[in-house]
Short mmCIF file of C-alpha atoms in Angstrom, two decimals:
data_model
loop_
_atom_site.label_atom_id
_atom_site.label_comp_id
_atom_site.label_asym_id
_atom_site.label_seq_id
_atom_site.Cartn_x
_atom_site.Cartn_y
_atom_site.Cartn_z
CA UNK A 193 89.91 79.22 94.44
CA UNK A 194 92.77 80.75 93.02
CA UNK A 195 94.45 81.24 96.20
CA UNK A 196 94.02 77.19 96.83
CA UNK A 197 95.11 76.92 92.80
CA UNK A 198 98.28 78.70 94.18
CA UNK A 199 99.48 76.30 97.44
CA UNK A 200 98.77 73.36 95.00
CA UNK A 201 101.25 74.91 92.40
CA UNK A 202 103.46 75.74 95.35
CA UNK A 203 103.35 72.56 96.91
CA UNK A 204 104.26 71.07 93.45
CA UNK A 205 107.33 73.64 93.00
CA UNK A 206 108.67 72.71 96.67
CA UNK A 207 108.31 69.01 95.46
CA UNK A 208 110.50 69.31 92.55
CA UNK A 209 112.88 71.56 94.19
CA UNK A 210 113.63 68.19 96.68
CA UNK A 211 113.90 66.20 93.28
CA UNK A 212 116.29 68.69 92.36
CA UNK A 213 118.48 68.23 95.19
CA UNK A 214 118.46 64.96 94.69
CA UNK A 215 119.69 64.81 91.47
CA UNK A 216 122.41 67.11 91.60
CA UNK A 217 123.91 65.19 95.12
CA UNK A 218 123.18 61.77 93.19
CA UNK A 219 125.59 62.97 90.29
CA UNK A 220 128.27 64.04 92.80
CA UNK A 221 127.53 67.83 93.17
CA UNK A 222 128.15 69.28 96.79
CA UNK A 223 124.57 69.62 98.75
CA UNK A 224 125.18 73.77 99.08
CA UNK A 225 125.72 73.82 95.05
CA UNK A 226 122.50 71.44 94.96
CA UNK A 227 120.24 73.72 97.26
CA UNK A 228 121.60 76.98 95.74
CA UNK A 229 120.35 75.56 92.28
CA UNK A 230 117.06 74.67 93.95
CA UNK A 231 116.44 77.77 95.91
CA UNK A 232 116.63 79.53 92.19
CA UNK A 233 114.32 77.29 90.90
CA UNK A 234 110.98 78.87 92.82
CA UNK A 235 108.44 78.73 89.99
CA UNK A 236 106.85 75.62 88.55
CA UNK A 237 107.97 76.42 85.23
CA UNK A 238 111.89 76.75 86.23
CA UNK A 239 111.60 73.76 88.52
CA UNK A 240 110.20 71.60 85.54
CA UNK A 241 112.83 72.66 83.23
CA UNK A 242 115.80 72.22 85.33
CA UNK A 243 114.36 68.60 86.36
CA UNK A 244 114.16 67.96 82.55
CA UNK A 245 117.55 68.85 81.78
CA UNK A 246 119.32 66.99 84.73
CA UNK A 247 117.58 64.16 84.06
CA UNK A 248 117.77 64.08 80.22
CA UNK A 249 121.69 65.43 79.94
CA UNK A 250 123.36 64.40 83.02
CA UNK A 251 125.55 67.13 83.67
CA UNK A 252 129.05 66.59 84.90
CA UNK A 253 130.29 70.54 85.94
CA UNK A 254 128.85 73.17 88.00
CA UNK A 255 129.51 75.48 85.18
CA UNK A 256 127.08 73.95 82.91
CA UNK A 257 124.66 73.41 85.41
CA UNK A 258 124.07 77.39 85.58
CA UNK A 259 124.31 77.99 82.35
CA UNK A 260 121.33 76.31 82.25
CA UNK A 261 119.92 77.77 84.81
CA UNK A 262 120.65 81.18 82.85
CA UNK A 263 119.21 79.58 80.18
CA UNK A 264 115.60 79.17 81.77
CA UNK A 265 115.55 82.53 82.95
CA UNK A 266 115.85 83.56 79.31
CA UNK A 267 113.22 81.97 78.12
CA UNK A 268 110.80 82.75 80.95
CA UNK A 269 111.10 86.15 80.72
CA UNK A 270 111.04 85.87 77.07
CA UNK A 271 107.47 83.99 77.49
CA UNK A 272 106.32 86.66 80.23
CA UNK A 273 106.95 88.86 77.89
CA UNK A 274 104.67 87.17 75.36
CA UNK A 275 101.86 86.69 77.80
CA UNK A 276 101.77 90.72 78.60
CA UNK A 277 101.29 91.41 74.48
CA UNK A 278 98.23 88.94 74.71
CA UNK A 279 96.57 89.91 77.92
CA UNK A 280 97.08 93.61 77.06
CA UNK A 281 94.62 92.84 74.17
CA UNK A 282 92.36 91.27 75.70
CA UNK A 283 88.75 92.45 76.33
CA UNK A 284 87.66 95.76 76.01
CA UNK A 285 87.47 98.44 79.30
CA UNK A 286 84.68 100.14 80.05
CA UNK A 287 84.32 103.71 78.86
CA UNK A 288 84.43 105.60 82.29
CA UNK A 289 88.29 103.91 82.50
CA UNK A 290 89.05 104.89 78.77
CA UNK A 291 90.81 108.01 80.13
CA UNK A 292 93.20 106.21 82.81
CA UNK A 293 96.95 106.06 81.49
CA UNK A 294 97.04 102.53 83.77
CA UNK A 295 93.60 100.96 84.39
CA UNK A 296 94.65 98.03 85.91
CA UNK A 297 97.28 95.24 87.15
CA UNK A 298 97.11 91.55 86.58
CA UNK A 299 99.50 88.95 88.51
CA UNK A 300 100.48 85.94 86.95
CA UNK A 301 102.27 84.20 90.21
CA UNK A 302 103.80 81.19 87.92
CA UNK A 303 106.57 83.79 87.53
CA UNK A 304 106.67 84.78 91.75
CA UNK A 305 109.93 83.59 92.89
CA UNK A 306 110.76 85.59 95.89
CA UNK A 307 109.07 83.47 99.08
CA UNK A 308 108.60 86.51 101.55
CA UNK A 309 106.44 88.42 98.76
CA UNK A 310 104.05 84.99 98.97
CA UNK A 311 104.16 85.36 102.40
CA UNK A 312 102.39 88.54 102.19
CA UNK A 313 98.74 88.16 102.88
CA UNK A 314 97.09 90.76 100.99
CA UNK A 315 99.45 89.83 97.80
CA UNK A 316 99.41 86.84 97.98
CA UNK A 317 95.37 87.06 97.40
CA UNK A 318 95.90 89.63 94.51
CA UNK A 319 95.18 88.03 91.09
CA UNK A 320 94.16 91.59 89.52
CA UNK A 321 93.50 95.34 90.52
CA UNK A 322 91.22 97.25 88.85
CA UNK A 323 91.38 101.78 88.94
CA UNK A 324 88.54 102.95 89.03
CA UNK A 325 89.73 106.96 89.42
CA UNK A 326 92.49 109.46 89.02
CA UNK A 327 93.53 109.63 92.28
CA UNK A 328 94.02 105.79 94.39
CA UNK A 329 95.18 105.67 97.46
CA UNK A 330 97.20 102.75 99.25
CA UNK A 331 97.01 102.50 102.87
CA UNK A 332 97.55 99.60 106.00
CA UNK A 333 99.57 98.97 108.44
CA UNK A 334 104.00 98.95 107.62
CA UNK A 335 104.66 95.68 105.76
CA UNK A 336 101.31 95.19 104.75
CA UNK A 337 102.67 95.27 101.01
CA UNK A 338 102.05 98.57 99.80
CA UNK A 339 105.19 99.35 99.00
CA UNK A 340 106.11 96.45 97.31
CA UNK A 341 103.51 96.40 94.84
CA UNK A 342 103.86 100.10 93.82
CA UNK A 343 107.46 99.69 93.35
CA UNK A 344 106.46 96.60 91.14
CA UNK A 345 103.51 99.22 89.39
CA UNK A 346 106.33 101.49 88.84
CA UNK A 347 109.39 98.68 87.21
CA UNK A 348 106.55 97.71 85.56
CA UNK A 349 105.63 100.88 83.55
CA UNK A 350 109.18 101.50 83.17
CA UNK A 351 109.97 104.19 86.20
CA UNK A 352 113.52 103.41 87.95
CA UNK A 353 112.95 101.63 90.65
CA UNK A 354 114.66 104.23 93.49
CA UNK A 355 112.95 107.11 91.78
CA UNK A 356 112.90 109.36 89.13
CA UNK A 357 111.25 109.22 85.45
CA UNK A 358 111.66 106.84 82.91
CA UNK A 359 115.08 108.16 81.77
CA UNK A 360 116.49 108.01 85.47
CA UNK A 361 119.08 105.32 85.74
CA UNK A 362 120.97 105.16 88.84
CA UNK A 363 121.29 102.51 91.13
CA UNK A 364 122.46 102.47 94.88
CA UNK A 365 121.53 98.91 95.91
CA UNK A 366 119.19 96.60 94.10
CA UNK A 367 117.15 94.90 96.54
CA UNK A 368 113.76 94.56 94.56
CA UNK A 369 110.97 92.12 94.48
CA UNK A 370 110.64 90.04 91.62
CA UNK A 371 107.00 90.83 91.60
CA UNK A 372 107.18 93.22 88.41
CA UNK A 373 108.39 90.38 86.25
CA UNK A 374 105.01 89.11 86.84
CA UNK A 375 103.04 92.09 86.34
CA UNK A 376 101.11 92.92 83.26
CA UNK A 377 99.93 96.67 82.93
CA UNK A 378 96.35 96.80 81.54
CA UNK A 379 97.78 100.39 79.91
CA UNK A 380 95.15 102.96 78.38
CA UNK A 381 96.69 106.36 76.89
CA UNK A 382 100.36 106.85 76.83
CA UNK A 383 100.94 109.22 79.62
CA UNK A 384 103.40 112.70 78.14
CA UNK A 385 105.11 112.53 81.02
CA UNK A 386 104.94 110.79 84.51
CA UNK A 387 107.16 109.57 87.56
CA UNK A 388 107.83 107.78 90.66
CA UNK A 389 108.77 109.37 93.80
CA UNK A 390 109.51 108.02 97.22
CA UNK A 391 110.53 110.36 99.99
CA UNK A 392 113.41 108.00 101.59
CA UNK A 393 115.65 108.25 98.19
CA UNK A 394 114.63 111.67 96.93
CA UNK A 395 118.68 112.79 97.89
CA UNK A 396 119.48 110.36 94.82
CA UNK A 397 117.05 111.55 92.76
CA UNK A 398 117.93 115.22 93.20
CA UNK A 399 121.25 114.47 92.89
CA UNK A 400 120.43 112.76 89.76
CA UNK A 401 118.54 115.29 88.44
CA UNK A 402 121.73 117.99 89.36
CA UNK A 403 123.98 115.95 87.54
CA UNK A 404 122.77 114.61 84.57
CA UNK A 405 119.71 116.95 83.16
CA UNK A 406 120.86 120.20 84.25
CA UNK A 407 123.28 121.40 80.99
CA UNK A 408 121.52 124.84 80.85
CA UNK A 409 122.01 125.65 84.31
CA UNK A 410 118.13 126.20 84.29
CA UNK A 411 116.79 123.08 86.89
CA UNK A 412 116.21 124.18 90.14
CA UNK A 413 118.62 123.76 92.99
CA UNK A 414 116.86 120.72 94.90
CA UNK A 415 120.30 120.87 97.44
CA UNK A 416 119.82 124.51 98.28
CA UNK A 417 116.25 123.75 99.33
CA UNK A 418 115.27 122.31 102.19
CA UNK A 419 114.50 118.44 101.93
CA UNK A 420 110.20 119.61 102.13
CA UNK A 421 110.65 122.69 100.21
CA UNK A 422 113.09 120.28 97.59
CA UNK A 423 110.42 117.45 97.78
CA UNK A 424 107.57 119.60 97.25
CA UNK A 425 109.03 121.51 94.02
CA UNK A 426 110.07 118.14 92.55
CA UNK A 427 106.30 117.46 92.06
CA UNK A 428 104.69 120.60 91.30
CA UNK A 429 107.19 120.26 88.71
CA UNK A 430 105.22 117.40 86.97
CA UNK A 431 103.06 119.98 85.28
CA UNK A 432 101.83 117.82 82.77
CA UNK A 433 99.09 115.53 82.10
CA UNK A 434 100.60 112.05 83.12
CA UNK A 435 100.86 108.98 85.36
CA UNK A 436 102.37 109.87 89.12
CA UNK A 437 103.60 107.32 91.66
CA UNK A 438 104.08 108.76 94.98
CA UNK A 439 105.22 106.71 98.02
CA UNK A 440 104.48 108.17 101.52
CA UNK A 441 104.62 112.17 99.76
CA UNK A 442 103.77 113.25 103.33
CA UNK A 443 107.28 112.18 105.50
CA UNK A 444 108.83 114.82 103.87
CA UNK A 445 106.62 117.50 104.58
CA UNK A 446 104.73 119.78 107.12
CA UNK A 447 100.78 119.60 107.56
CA UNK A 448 100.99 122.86 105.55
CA UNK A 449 102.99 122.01 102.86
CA UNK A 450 100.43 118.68 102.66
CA UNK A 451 97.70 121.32 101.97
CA UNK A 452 99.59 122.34 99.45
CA UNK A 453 100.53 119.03 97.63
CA UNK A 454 96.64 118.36 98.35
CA UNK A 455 95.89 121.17 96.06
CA UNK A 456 98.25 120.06 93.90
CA UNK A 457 96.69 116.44 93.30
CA UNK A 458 93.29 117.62 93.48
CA UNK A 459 93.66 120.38 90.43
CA UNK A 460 96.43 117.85 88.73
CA UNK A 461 93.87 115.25 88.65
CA UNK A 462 90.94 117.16 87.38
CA UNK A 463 92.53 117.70 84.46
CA UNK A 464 93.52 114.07 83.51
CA UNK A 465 96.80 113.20 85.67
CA UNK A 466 96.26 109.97 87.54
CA UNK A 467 97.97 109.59 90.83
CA UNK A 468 98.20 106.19 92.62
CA UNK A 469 99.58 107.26 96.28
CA UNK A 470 101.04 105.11 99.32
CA UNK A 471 99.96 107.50 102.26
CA UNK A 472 99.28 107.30 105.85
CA UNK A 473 98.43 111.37 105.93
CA UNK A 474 94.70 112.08 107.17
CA UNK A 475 95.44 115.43 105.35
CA UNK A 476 96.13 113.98 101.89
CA UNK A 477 93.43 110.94 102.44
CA UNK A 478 90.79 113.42 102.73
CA UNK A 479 90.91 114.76 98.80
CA UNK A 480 87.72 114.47 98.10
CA UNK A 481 86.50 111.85 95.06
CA UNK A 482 89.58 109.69 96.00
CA UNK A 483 89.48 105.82 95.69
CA UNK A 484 90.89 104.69 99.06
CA UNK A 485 92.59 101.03 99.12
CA UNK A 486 93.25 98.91 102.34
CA UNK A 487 95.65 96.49 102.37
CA UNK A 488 94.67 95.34 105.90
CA UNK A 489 92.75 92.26 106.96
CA UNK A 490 94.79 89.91 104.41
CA UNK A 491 93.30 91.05 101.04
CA UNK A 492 93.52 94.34 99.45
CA UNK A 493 89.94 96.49 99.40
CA UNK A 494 87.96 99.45 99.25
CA UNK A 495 87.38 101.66 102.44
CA UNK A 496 85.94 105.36 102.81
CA UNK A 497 88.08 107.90 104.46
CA UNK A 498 86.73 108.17 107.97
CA UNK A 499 87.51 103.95 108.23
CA UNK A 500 91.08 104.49 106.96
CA UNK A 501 93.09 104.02 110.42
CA UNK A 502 95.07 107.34 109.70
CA UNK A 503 91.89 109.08 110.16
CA UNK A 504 90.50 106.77 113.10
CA UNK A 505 92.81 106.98 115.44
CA UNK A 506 94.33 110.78 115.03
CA UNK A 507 90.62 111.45 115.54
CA UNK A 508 90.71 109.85 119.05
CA UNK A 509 94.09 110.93 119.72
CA UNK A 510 92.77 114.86 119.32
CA UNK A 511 89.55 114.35 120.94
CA UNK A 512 91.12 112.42 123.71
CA UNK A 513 94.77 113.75 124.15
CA UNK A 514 95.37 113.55 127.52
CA UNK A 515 93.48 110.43 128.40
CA UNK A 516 95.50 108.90 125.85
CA UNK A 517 99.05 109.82 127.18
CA UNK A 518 98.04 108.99 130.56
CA UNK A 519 96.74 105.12 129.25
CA UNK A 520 99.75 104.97 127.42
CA UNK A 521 102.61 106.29 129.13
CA UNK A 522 101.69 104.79 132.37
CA UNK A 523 101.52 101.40 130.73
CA UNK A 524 104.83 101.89 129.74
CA UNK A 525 106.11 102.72 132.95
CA UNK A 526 104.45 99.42 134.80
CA UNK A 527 106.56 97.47 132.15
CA UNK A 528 110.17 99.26 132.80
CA UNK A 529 111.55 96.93 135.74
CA UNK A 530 112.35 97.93 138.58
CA UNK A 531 115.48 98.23 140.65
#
């Protein structure tokens, strides 16, 4: 139902986007000013206001056109940010959650703008998410969207979006979802410490870290380590009882050095840290008591560890090595051409 509720309200958005168009080209405005306007306009809520004002003040200049625009931006995220106080307060959790610093997600897709994060099928599906543990796991197949809702998890609680804890504030290129706008944290506890980690952009956290919070000298070297050994020390470092977001831990690391983070996680979580984990690592996904999430199939669910695909098919692989490679390779030879 509320996936139909959604192509209804997107239907209606796409409909007054056209109006928009309209509009603007009736009152003289160039057709690429008119569909840049519209394009902006992706939720019903902007759509309707910008159709209000064009048809109530008749604009003459671009300029004031986009001030406008500005405008409604202002007060949308000034109403999301409303709707988060009330939703945060409502209901009561049951007590087996009570010690989770986040216990769940809601979505309120009003406030989706960017089309290719609708096009995702297990998102788009995704009203709420509800953790049930210390330690979740994420896992599917690449651009199955686990990725872009942890990095929304993590904007949303306040992390920097490339890394880092909350008082990390660099930026090399902002190409993020607008899918945390629309994300209200159901928080519990305030976490002492906490922070989000992807392997791809740990160089700019390190550096980061180097730079700005190392006065006493005292911080470890992360550059005279190598990137595992750098990686690795960065989050035995979070000592402390908090929330941890860790994307895909295991690309910088060797299967022994996974042992080790899985000790890590296992010992960090007994005593109250709550991990939430994008990993394709049948080392990691085998900690035992953790909540397992699949983001395959078009909707995201719960799955044991030996029907996680990491675990599925580098169990056939070892058991059948060399009738794999032979399947394999040689089908890739019969599809090289020949001379």
């Amino acid at each position: 139902m509320g996936h139909t509720m959604r192509s209804e309200q997107a239907a209606d958005t796409r409909r007054r986007q056209d109006q928009i168009r309209e509009i603007l080209t009736e009152y003289g405005f160039s057709a690429e000013f008119a569909d840049v306007i519209a394009e902006r306009t992706g939720t019903p809520y902007t759509a309707g206001r910008m159709l209000g004002y064009l048809r109530n003040c008749r604009p003459r200049r671009e300029e004031d056109v986009v001030d406008e625009l500005l405008g409604i931006y202002e007060d949308r995220d000034q109403y999301v940010k409303k709707q988060i106080g009330k939703k945060n307060t409502l209901g009561s959790v049951p007590g087996s959650l009570t010690g989770l610093f986040l216990k769940g997600i809601r979505i309120d897709w009003d406030f989706v703008e960017d089309s290719y994060v609708r096009r995702i099928p297990a998102l788009a599906g995704l009203d709420s998410l509800t953790f049930s543990g210390n330690l979740t796991f994420f896992v599917g197949e690449n651009g199955s969207g686990k990725s872009t809702l942890l990095e929304a998890i993590a904007i949303a609680c306040g992390f920097n979006p490339e890394g880092g804890t909350k008082n990390y504030d660099f930026h090399t290129y902002d190409d993020y979802s607008g899918l945390a706008r629309s994300l209200h944290c159901i928080a519990g506890p305030k976490p002492q410490w906490g922070f989000f980690l992807r392997a791809e952009s740990f160089y700019n956290v390190a550096s980061t870290a180097m730079m700005k919070y190392n006065d006493d000298g005292r911080m470890t070297d992360y550059h005279s380590c190598s990137h595992g050994e750098s990686f690795l020390e960065f989050i035995q470092q979070g000592a402390e009882k908090g929330l941890y977001l860790l994307d895909e831990p295991e690309a910088a690391l060797s299967p022994q050095r996974q042992l080790t983070l899985l000790i890590h996680l296992k010992r960090m979580a007994e005593a109250g840290s709550q991990y939430i984990i994008i990993s394709h690592s049948p080392i990691l996904l085998g900690i035992p008591g953790a909540k397992i999430l699949s983001f395959d199939d078009g909707h995201v669910h719960e799955i044991s560890y030996e029907e996680t695909e990491s675990y599925r098919i580098t169990k056939m692989f070892l058991e059948n090595r060399e009738y794999f490679l032979d399947r394999l390779l040689t089908e890739t030879e019969d599809e090289v051409p020949q001379d």
